[in-house]
Each structure stands twice: as structure tokens, then as C-alpha cells.
Short mmCIF file of C-alpha atoms and ligand atoms in Angstrom, two decimals:
data_model
loop_
_atom_site.label_atom_id
_atom_site.label_comp_id
_atom_site.label_asym_id
_atom_site.label_seq_id
_atom_site.Cartn_x
_atom_site.Cartn_y
_atom_site.Cartn_z
CA GLU A 1 141.66 134.87 97.45
CA LYS A 2 140.24 133.45 100.99
CA GLY A 3 136.39 133.83 99.47
CA GLY A 4 135.91 136.51 101.94
CA TYR A 5 137.25 133.28 105.80
CA ASP A 6 139.55 135.20 107.58
CA TYR A 7 141.81 132.21 107.06
CA PHE A 8 141.87 129.52 104.36
CA MET A 9 141.67 126.92 107.22
CA LEU A 10 138.34 128.06 107.13
CA LYS A 11 137.40 128.73 103.86
CA GLU A 12 138.79 125.02 103.18
CA ILE A 13 136.47 123.97 106.25
CA ALA A 14 134.00 125.03 104.54
CA GLU A 15 134.56 123.29 101.76
CA GLN A 16 134.34 119.86 102.98
CA PRO A 17 130.55 119.44 101.39
CA LYS A 18 131.72 119.82 98.03
CA ALA A 19 135.64 118.69 98.28
CA VAL A 20 133.50 115.62 99.26
CA ALA A 21 131.24 115.25 97.40
CA ASP A 22 133.56 115.79 94.60
CA THR A 23 135.32 113.25 95.04
CA LEU A 24 132.50 111.00 95.81
CA LEU A 25 131.61 111.84 91.01
CA GLY A 26 131.34 110.89 88.56
CA ARG A 27 132.57 107.00 90.67
CA ILE A 28 129.65 105.54 91.63
CA ASP A 29 126.79 104.70 88.84
CA ALA A 30 122.78 105.71 88.63
CA ALA A 31 122.68 101.41 89.59
CA GLY A 32 125.25 102.20 92.73
CA SER A 33 127.63 100.27 91.49
CA LEU A 34 131.15 101.46 92.02
CA THR A 35 133.04 102.71 89.14
CA LEU A 36 136.47 103.02 89.40
CA ASP A 37 138.61 103.42 86.22
CA GLU A 38 140.98 104.82 87.25
CA VAL A 39 142.62 101.59 89.69
CA ARG A 40 144.37 99.83 86.38
CA ILE A 41 144.97 97.13 88.01
CA PRO A 42 143.24 94.20 87.02
CA PRO A 43 139.85 93.02 88.74
CA GLY A 44 142.11 89.27 88.23
CA VAL A 45 144.82 90.82 90.82
CA LEU A 46 142.96 92.76 93.03
CA ARG A 47 140.77 88.67 93.57
CA GLU A 48 144.17 88.16 93.93
CA VAL A 49 145.38 90.08 97.07
CA ASP A 50 145.92 88.30 100.66
CA LYS A 51 146.65 91.85 102.64
CA VAL A 52 146.53 95.20 102.34
CA VAL A 53 149.00 97.30 103.39
CA ILE A 54 149.09 101.00 103.57
CA VAL A 55 151.20 103.33 104.46
CA ALA A 56 150.83 107.52 104.86
CA CYS A 57 151.75 110.41 107.22
CA GLY A 58 150.19 112.87 109.98
CA THR A 59 147.04 112.96 108.45
CA ALA A 60 146.52 111.21 106.24
CA PHE A 61 147.67 107.96 108.58
CA HIS A 62 144.85 108.23 110.71
CA ALA A 63 142.61 108.08 107.08
CA GLY A 64 144.24 105.02 106.80
CA LEU A 65 143.65 103.95 110.35
CA ILE A 66 140.00 104.59 109.51
CA ALA A 67 141.07 103.14 106.45
CA LYS A 68 141.72 99.45 107.40
CA TYR A 69 138.07 98.73 109.59
CA ALA A 70 136.18 99.42 107.23
CA ILE A 71 138.26 97.77 104.39
CA GLU A 72 138.47 94.16 106.36
CA HIS A 73 135.02 95.03 107.70
CA TRP A 74 133.47 94.55 104.01
CA THR A 75 136.63 92.98 101.93
CA ARG A 76 137.84 90.06 104.88
CA ILE A 77 140.80 90.89 103.50
CA PRO A 78 143.84 91.72 106.68
CA CYS A 79 144.74 95.28 106.90
CA GLU A 80 147.75 97.02 108.32
CA VAL A 81 148.32 100.27 108.43
CA GLU A 82 151.55 101.56 108.62
CA LEU A 83 153.34 105.07 109.11
CA ALA A 84 155.44 106.04 106.21
CA SER A 85 158.68 107.05 108.15
CA GLU A 86 158.43 103.31 110.30
CA PHE A 87 157.48 100.96 108.02
CA ARG A 88 160.53 101.22 105.00
CA TYR A 89 163.06 100.13 107.81
CA ARG A 90 161.78 97.35 109.19
CA ASP A 91 161.19 95.07 106.56
CA PRO A 92 158.90 94.16 105.76
CA ILE A 93 157.02 91.57 104.27
CA LEU A 94 155.11 92.35 101.09
CA ASP A 95 154.80 90.37 98.02
CA PRO A 96 153.09 90.08 94.59
CA GLN A 97 149.23 89.36 96.63
CA THR A 98 149.93 92.53 98.85
CA LEU A 99 148.06 95.20 97.89
CA VAL A 100 149.73 98.80 98.80
CA ILE A 101 147.69 102.06 99.20
CA ALA A 102 149.85 105.50 99.96
CA ILE A 103 147.97 107.76 101.39
CA SER A 104 149.51 111.68 100.52
CA GLN A 105 147.63 114.94 100.01
CA SER A 106 151.01 115.83 98.56
CA GLY A 107 152.01 113.87 96.64
CA GLU A 108 155.37 114.80 97.36
CA THR A 109 156.36 113.45 100.99
CA MET A 110 158.82 111.97 101.22
CA ASP A 111 158.95 109.79 103.28
CA THR A 112 155.51 107.94 101.95
CA LEU A 113 156.97 107.86 98.44
CA MET A 114 160.34 106.44 99.98
CA ALA A 115 158.14 103.60 101.70
CA LEU A 116 155.74 103.27 97.99
CA ARG A 117 159.26 102.62 95.70
CA HIS A 118 160.79 99.81 98.43
CA ALA A 119 157.30 98.56 98.19
CA ARG A 120 157.47 98.26 94.72
CA GLU A 121 160.53 97.24 94.59
CA GLN A 122 159.81 93.95 96.53
CA GLY A 123 156.40 93.38 93.33
CA SER A 124 153.57 94.77 94.96
CA LYS A 125 151.07 96.72 94.04
CA VAL A 126 150.75 100.32 94.76
CA LEU A 127 147.74 102.18 94.43
CA ALA A 128 147.97 106.30 95.35
CA ILE A 129 145.45 108.73 97.08
CA CYS A 130 146.06 111.67 95.87
CA ASN A 131 144.91 115.13 95.37
CA THR A 132 147.59 116.60 93.42
CA ASN A 133 147.80 116.33 90.36
CA GLY A 134 150.80 115.07 88.14
CA SER A 135 152.92 114.67 91.68
CA THR A 136 155.72 112.48 92.14
CA ILE A 137 153.52 109.80 93.58
CA PRO A 138 150.43 108.80 91.32
CA ARG A 139 153.53 109.59 89.12
CA GLU A 140 155.34 105.83 90.46
CA SER A 141 152.45 104.29 91.82
CA ASP A 142 151.06 101.26 89.85
CA ALA A 143 147.11 103.55 90.31
CA VAL A 144 146.58 106.34 91.57
CA LEU A 145 142.92 107.78 92.91
CA TYR A 146 142.85 111.03 93.17
CA THR A 147 140.38 113.54 95.41
CA HIS A 148 138.92 116.47 94.44
CA ALA A 149 139.37 118.40 97.39
CA GLY A 150 140.77 121.15 95.14
CA PRO A 151 144.79 123.00 96.17
CA GLU A 152 144.44 122.75 99.98
CA VAL A 153 147.29 126.55 101.42
CA ALA A 154 146.41 125.99 104.82
CA VAL A 155 149.32 124.07 106.00
CA ALA A 156 146.98 121.51 108.87
CA SER A 157 145.34 119.71 106.25
CA THR A 158 141.11 119.55 107.13
CA LYS A 159 138.99 118.86 103.79
CA ALA A 160 141.52 116.31 101.97
CA PHE A 161 141.23 114.16 105.15
CA LEU A 162 137.54 114.32 104.88
CA THR A 163 139.15 113.39 100.80
CA GLN A 164 141.37 110.60 101.26
CA LEU A 165 138.18 108.76 103.55
CA VAL A 166 136.26 108.80 100.76
CA ALA A 167 138.49 108.03 98.46
CA CYS A 168 139.31 104.61 101.40
CA TYR A 169 135.57 104.10 101.26
CA LEU A 170 135.53 103.65 97.56
CA VAL A 171 138.46 101.10 97.98
CA ALA A 172 137.27 98.92 100.24
CA LEU A 173 134.09 99.60 98.54
CA TYR A 174 135.31 98.06 94.95
CA LEU A 175 137.09 95.78 96.47
CA GLY A 176 134.14 94.39 97.99
CA GLN A 177 132.08 94.56 95.19
CA VAL A 178 134.73 92.91 93.09
CA ARG A 179 135.79 90.27 95.51
CA GLY A 180 131.62 90.02 95.90
CA THR A 181 131.36 90.13 99.81
CA LYS A 182 128.21 88.68 102.15
CA TRP A 183 127.56 91.97 102.90
CA GLY A 184 126.16 93.10 99.66
CA ASP A 185 123.49 94.36 101.22
CA GLU A 186 125.56 96.96 103.13
CA ILE A 187 127.60 97.68 100.60
CA ARG A 188 124.92 99.10 98.60
CA ALA A 189 122.97 100.97 101.45
CA VAL A 190 126.76 102.41 102.44
CA VAL A 191 127.37 103.49 98.88
CA ARG A 192 123.50 105.36 99.02
CA ASP A 193 124.87 106.80 102.19
CA LEU A 194 127.96 107.67 100.58
CA SER A 195 126.32 109.47 98.13
CA GLN A 196 124.47 111.95 100.45
CA ILE A 197 127.25 112.16 103.08
CA SER A 198 128.06 115.07 102.10
CA GLY A 199 124.70 117.07 102.67
CA GLU A 200 125.72 116.29 106.37
CA VAL A 201 128.70 117.23 106.50
CA GLU A 202 127.01 120.31 105.91
CA ARG A 203 124.60 120.60 108.70
CA VAL A 204 127.39 119.50 110.16
CA LEU A 205 128.91 123.12 109.47
CA GLY A 206 125.87 125.35 110.25
CA THR A 207 125.95 123.71 113.88
CA MET A 208 129.29 124.77 114.89
CA GLU A 209 129.47 128.24 117.07
CA PRO A 210 128.60 126.53 120.80
CA VAL A 211 131.92 124.41 119.26
CA ARG A 212 133.36 127.83 118.72
CA GLU A 213 132.68 129.38 121.72
CA LEU A 214 133.77 126.68 124.33
CA ALA A 215 136.98 126.57 121.95
CA ARG A 216 137.13 129.90 123.42
CA THR A 217 136.79 129.19 126.98
CA LEU A 218 139.21 125.97 127.08
CA ALA A 219 141.72 128.85 125.33
CA HIS A 220 144.41 129.13 128.75
CA LYS A 221 144.24 124.83 129.72
CA ASN A 222 147.38 123.42 128.66
CA THR A 223 145.88 119.79 127.76
CA VAL A 224 143.13 118.12 125.64
CA LEU A 225 142.34 114.62 126.06
CA PHE A 226 141.14 113.01 123.26
CA LEU A 227 139.39 109.46 123.52
CA GLY A 228 137.28 107.29 120.66
CA ARG A 229 136.62 103.28 120.15
CA HIS A 230 136.47 101.98 116.73
CA VAL A 231 136.70 104.72 114.10
CA GLY A 232 135.98 107.02 117.36
CA TYR A 233 140.23 106.29 117.46
CA PRO A 234 141.95 107.14 115.16
CA VAL A 235 139.30 109.98 114.53
CA ALA A 236 140.13 110.96 118.17
CA LEU A 237 144.57 111.27 117.34
CA GLU A 238 143.06 113.34 114.27
CA GLY A 239 141.63 115.39 116.70
CA ALA A 240 144.44 115.91 118.86
CA LEU A 241 147.15 115.94 116.66
CA LYS A 242 144.69 119.46 114.92
CA LEU A 243 144.63 120.71 118.27
CA LYS A 244 149.15 120.28 118.32
CA GLU A 245 150.15 121.23 115.35
CA LEU A 246 146.95 125.21 115.82
CA ALA A 247 146.95 125.62 119.11
CA TYR A 248 150.08 123.89 120.33
CA MET A 249 148.64 122.20 123.32
CA HIS A 250 149.99 119.13 124.71
CA ALA A 251 146.68 117.34 123.17
CA GLU A 252 146.74 112.84 123.01
CA GLY A 253 144.24 110.28 121.39
CA PHE A 254 143.77 107.57 122.93
CA ALA A 255 141.37 104.84 122.58
CA ALA A 256 139.20 104.95 125.64
CA GLY A 257 139.50 100.58 126.48
CA GLU A 258 142.89 101.77 127.41
CA LEU A 259 142.33 104.67 130.14
CA LYS A 260 142.61 101.99 132.69
CA HIS A 261 145.71 100.60 131.26
CA GLY A 262 147.57 103.94 131.95
CA PRO A 263 145.89 107.19 131.26
CA ILE A 264 143.86 107.72 133.26
CA ALA A 265 145.67 108.66 135.27
CA LEU A 266 146.35 111.96 134.03
CA ILE A 267 142.64 112.64 134.64
CA GLU A 268 142.71 115.71 137.05
CA GLU A 269 139.34 118.26 138.07
CA ASP A 270 138.12 120.30 135.26
CA LEU A 271 140.77 118.36 133.12
CA PRO A 272 139.45 118.77 128.64
CA VAL A 273 137.99 115.60 127.55
CA VAL A 274 136.97 115.38 123.97
CA VAL A 275 135.03 111.61 123.71
CA VAL A 276 133.36 110.41 119.52
CA VAL A 277 130.45 108.45 120.37
CA PRO A 278 130.45 105.84 118.30
CA SER A 279 126.53 105.17 117.59
CA PRO A 280 123.66 103.11 119.63
CA ARG A 281 123.01 101.72 116.76
CA GLY A 282 124.05 98.62 115.10
CA ARG A 283 127.23 97.69 117.55
CA SER A 284 125.94 98.78 120.10
CA VAL A 285 128.11 97.06 122.13
CA LEU A 286 130.63 99.95 122.08
CA HIS A 287 128.43 102.49 122.18
CA ASP A 288 127.64 101.34 125.51
CA LYS A 289 130.87 101.31 126.37
CA ILE A 290 132.86 104.86 125.63
CA VAL A 291 129.21 106.07 127.97
CA SER A 292 131.00 104.44 131.14
CA ASN A 293 134.39 105.06 130.49
CA ILE A 294 132.50 108.90 129.94
CA GLN A 295 131.27 108.12 133.28
CA GLU A 296 134.17 107.08 134.55
CA ILE A 297 136.36 109.90 133.39
CA ARG A 298 133.10 112.30 135.10
CA ALA A 299 133.34 110.95 137.72
CA ARG A 300 137.57 111.29 138.80
CA GLY A 301 136.54 115.68 137.94
CA ALA A 302 136.97 116.00 134.07
CA ARG A 303 135.04 118.89 131.62
CA THR A 304 133.60 116.22 129.29
CA ILE A 305 133.03 117.55 126.42
CA VAL A 306 130.75 114.93 124.22
CA ILE A 307 130.18 114.33 120.20
CA ALA A 308 127.27 111.72 119.77
CA GLU A 309 124.89 110.82 117.10
CA GLU A 310 121.07 113.37 117.15
CA GLY A 311 118.99 111.18 118.92
CA ASP A 312 121.14 109.18 121.47
CA GLU A 313 119.72 110.50 125.16
CA ALA A 314 122.30 108.44 127.30
CA VAL A 315 125.74 110.50 127.24
CA VAL A 316 123.40 113.39 127.98
CA PRO A 317 123.80 113.25 132.02
CA TYR A 318 127.15 112.47 131.55
CA ALA A 319 128.40 115.84 128.74
CA ASP A 320 129.67 119.05 130.10
CA HIS A 321 129.29 119.77 126.60
CA LEU A 322 127.13 117.95 124.36
CA VAL A 323 127.94 118.19 120.65
CA ARG A 324 125.29 116.56 118.84
CA ILE A 325 126.52 114.90 114.12
CA PRO A 326 124.15 113.37 112.20
CA VAL A 327 123.09 109.92 112.78
CA THR A 328 125.37 108.10 110.17
CA PRO A 329 126.13 104.80 109.89
CA THR A 330 129.25 103.33 112.11
CA LEU A 331 131.64 103.76 109.70
CA LEU A 332 130.99 106.38 107.99
CA GLN A 333 130.76 108.04 111.29
CA PRO A 334 134.14 109.93 110.88
CA LEU A 335 133.46 112.59 107.95
CA VAL A 336 131.10 113.63 109.75
CA ALA A 337 132.27 114.04 113.72
CA THR A 338 135.89 115.10 112.40
CA VAL A 339 134.21 118.33 112.11
CA PRO A 340 133.69 119.17 115.45
CA LEU A 341 137.37 118.69 116.48
CA GLN A 342 138.67 120.92 112.99
CA VAL A 343 136.46 123.56 114.43
CA PHE A 344 138.02 123.76 117.63
CA ALA A 345 141.52 123.50 117.60
CA CYS A 346 140.89 126.55 114.76
CA GLU A 347 139.02 128.79 116.58
CA LEU A 348 141.61 127.33 119.72
CA ALA A 349 144.64 128.43 117.75
CA THR A 350 143.29 131.17 116.81
CA ALA A 351 142.31 132.14 120.52
CA ARG A 352 145.50 131.94 121.73
CA GLY A 353 146.94 134.57 119.06
CA ASN A 354 148.93 131.33 117.04
CA GLU A 355 149.39 132.14 112.83
CA VAL A 356 145.68 129.79 111.66
CA ASP A 357 147.44 129.20 107.91
CA GLN A 358 150.79 129.10 108.63
CA PRO A 359 151.83 127.33 111.86
CA ARG A 360 155.24 127.69 113.60
CA ASN A 361 158.03 124.68 112.45
CA LEU A 362 155.51 123.15 109.52
CA ALA A 363 155.96 122.89 106.06
CA LYS A 364 153.11 121.49 103.53
CA SER A 365 154.93 119.31 101.89
CA VAL A 366 157.48 117.04 103.72
CA THR A 367 159.58 116.67 101.29
CA VAL A 368 162.88 115.24 103.58
CA GLU A 369 162.78 111.62 104.92
C1 LIG B 1 148.08 117.18 109.88
C2 LIG B 1 148.87 117.29 107.69
C3 LIG B 1 150.00 116.71 108.12
C4 LIG B 1 150.16 115.54 106.84
C5 LIG B 1 151.22 114.97 106.05
C6 LIG B 1 151.54 113.73 105.05
O1 LIG B 1 147.61 119.03 109.86
O2 LIG B 1 148.98 118.11 107.02
O3 LIG B 1 150.41 116.07 109.43
O4 LIG B 1 149.43 114.83 106.72
O5 LIG B 1 153.22 115.95 106.55
O6 LIG B 1 150.81 114.35 104.26
P1 LIG B 1 151.07 114.76 102.87
O7 LIG B 1 149.45 114.58 102.74
O8 LIG B 1 150.79 115.24 101.39
O9 LIG B 1 151.80 113.16 102.72
#
């Protein structure tokens, strides 16, 4: 049932192009408009929404962090993202104009369920993004957008994460479409790129052997740091989470701009630091800033592992290891940038002799608070 792979996780990483394509299927029409009939919240209600609040845990929370960039950019609606376990206990401000999005692969995560119950009690509409048909979270929500990742067996989430991102982009674009925004042209271009993105994920998967080789050489390390900016920051957090849960290594993700406010003190000779580099096109100021961050850490001895777009030559002089990813629109980059981090963590776990599909102390579905 592992389809020839040693672990479910490897199989699920390989299934990502299909999972992404399946999650898009039937949701974009020939004219490039979004047809999210499942979102039964009437367009009139969506036009009145004045705040979006995303609640989730773990990897799903990282998808939510990325969604915030897309929702705020394309819809201009303020968006907060909060760990479900923190949300309910701080008396959050919610009302019928708040759209709450609960993201959960299993649909059974107790913290997320309690957060959405609390939101509905305050009169907010809840939209679930979920991978498990008929599970509790979608049953208790006003509407649900299912991700079509198929069953995810490995405890560490991979394909579900990519499909959560796709669903978040669809929701953001749909909100933009329903409300009308000044980004109409950009939205049309992004819908086009999104409909082709599964091929790009496939292409990344075909280039992962050097990442596996690199991971094997780092199996004796104690710490790996991850840096990113903009949507690359949550990608860095996700890379660190994968490494903690699978390789049992100390791993931390940072916003690259925060380096000089503390974390740079951690940099020492030969410390592996993975840097997710934003596209040099578009918002190029982000790119320039991260190139100087890479220079700074390398000057202090870090071993830099740089994930950068094809054709980005500016990073070459500062990359001890360079991992190329396809050219994508800035906001969609997490769909391709996360893949090498999953492969990296999986290979490190294997090299350290860990049980990849069943990491110690973890359960696939966390039904206690
Ligand atoms: C990490 C991981 C967990 C889950 C989290 C939420 O690889 O799998 O962090 O993402 O427990 O689970 P769901 O999405 O089922 O609510």
C-alpha cells in the first residue's frame, strides 16, 4: 500500500502534484473565474465581511500564515491568524462580519474545533478547509472547502499542507472576485499560474537528489536554522517544524529581518542555515534584503543552504548549497519552496535512523486539548 516507497511520507510527498491538481479541479472555469459552489455563504454576506480570522494548529497554522498575505493583498480585508489553542482563551473580538476560517487536515483537532465553536457562538460565519469528508470540523462549520489530498497516513503533514495552501489561495481569490478589487488583472494572472502550478511541483520533485545527499551529510548536526521573508517566513517555520518532528533536531524558523534583533548571536562556524529566497522579480526589495542577510550570516561562518528561483544569480556567491525552484508569482512560491524542506527533513530522519511515518510522541490526529 506504500506503492513501492519505503515510507508513506515519501509516497505522499510524491503525490503532491496530483493532490494540488485535484484540489483545483472543477473550481476554476474556462474563463478563469472561481466557481466555489461549496462555499454556501452567500456572496452578499461575503461582501459584508470586514475581518478574516484564521485558526489552526501546527502545519495547518503555517498554511494560515501564508493565507494572510494572499487575503490581505488580494482583498484588502484585514486578516489575523492565530493558533487555535491560544485563540479561545483571550476573549477574541468576533462578530457577524467576521469570517473565521478553520484549517484542519483531520477535521478532528480538538483545539481547532473548540475555536470554531467559540466563533460561532459569537455569531461569526465559519468556513472550514478540511481534508476529511464528514469529519467534525466541517460538520460544525457554516461551509467547507475540501482539500483533495487523499488520505494522509504519515504523521508529518506534507501533501495536506500543499492542498491547504491551494484552498487558501482559492478562498482569497474568490473573496477578491466576489468583492471586486483593484487587483483584477493580477488575480486573473495568478489564477492562470495556479492552474499550472502542479506541473511546477512535479518539476521540483524531479530535482531533489542533491537535497537528499546534502541531508545525509548533516545527520550528525544538532541544530538547523531556517530563515525567510514575507511568505518565505512561514515556509521557514514549516521547514523547522518538519525537522523537529521527523529528525528530532533542534530547528528554528526566523523572519530574516529579525536576525539582527537576537538570533544572529546563534550563528557559529558551520551551522547549517536554510534560507528561502523570494523572487528577484516583483517585490525585489525583499530579495535584496535577504541577499544581505545571507551575506551577514555567511560572514559569521554559517553554512548557507539557499533555496532560490531559477535564474536568480545574485545569491550564487553566498550559497554553500543552492537549491533551485521554478519561477512562480511571489504569493504562490510556498507551493514549490516547501517541497525541498520536506525532502530534507525526511532524508535527515532516515539518516538518523528515525521512524519516518510514526515519529515518537506524536499522533496523526490530536483529539485532546
Ligand atoms: C505537522 C502536523 C501537525 C498538524 C496539526 C494540525 O506535520 O502534522 O502539526 O498539522 O496537528 O492537524 P490538523 O490539520 O489535522 O488539524
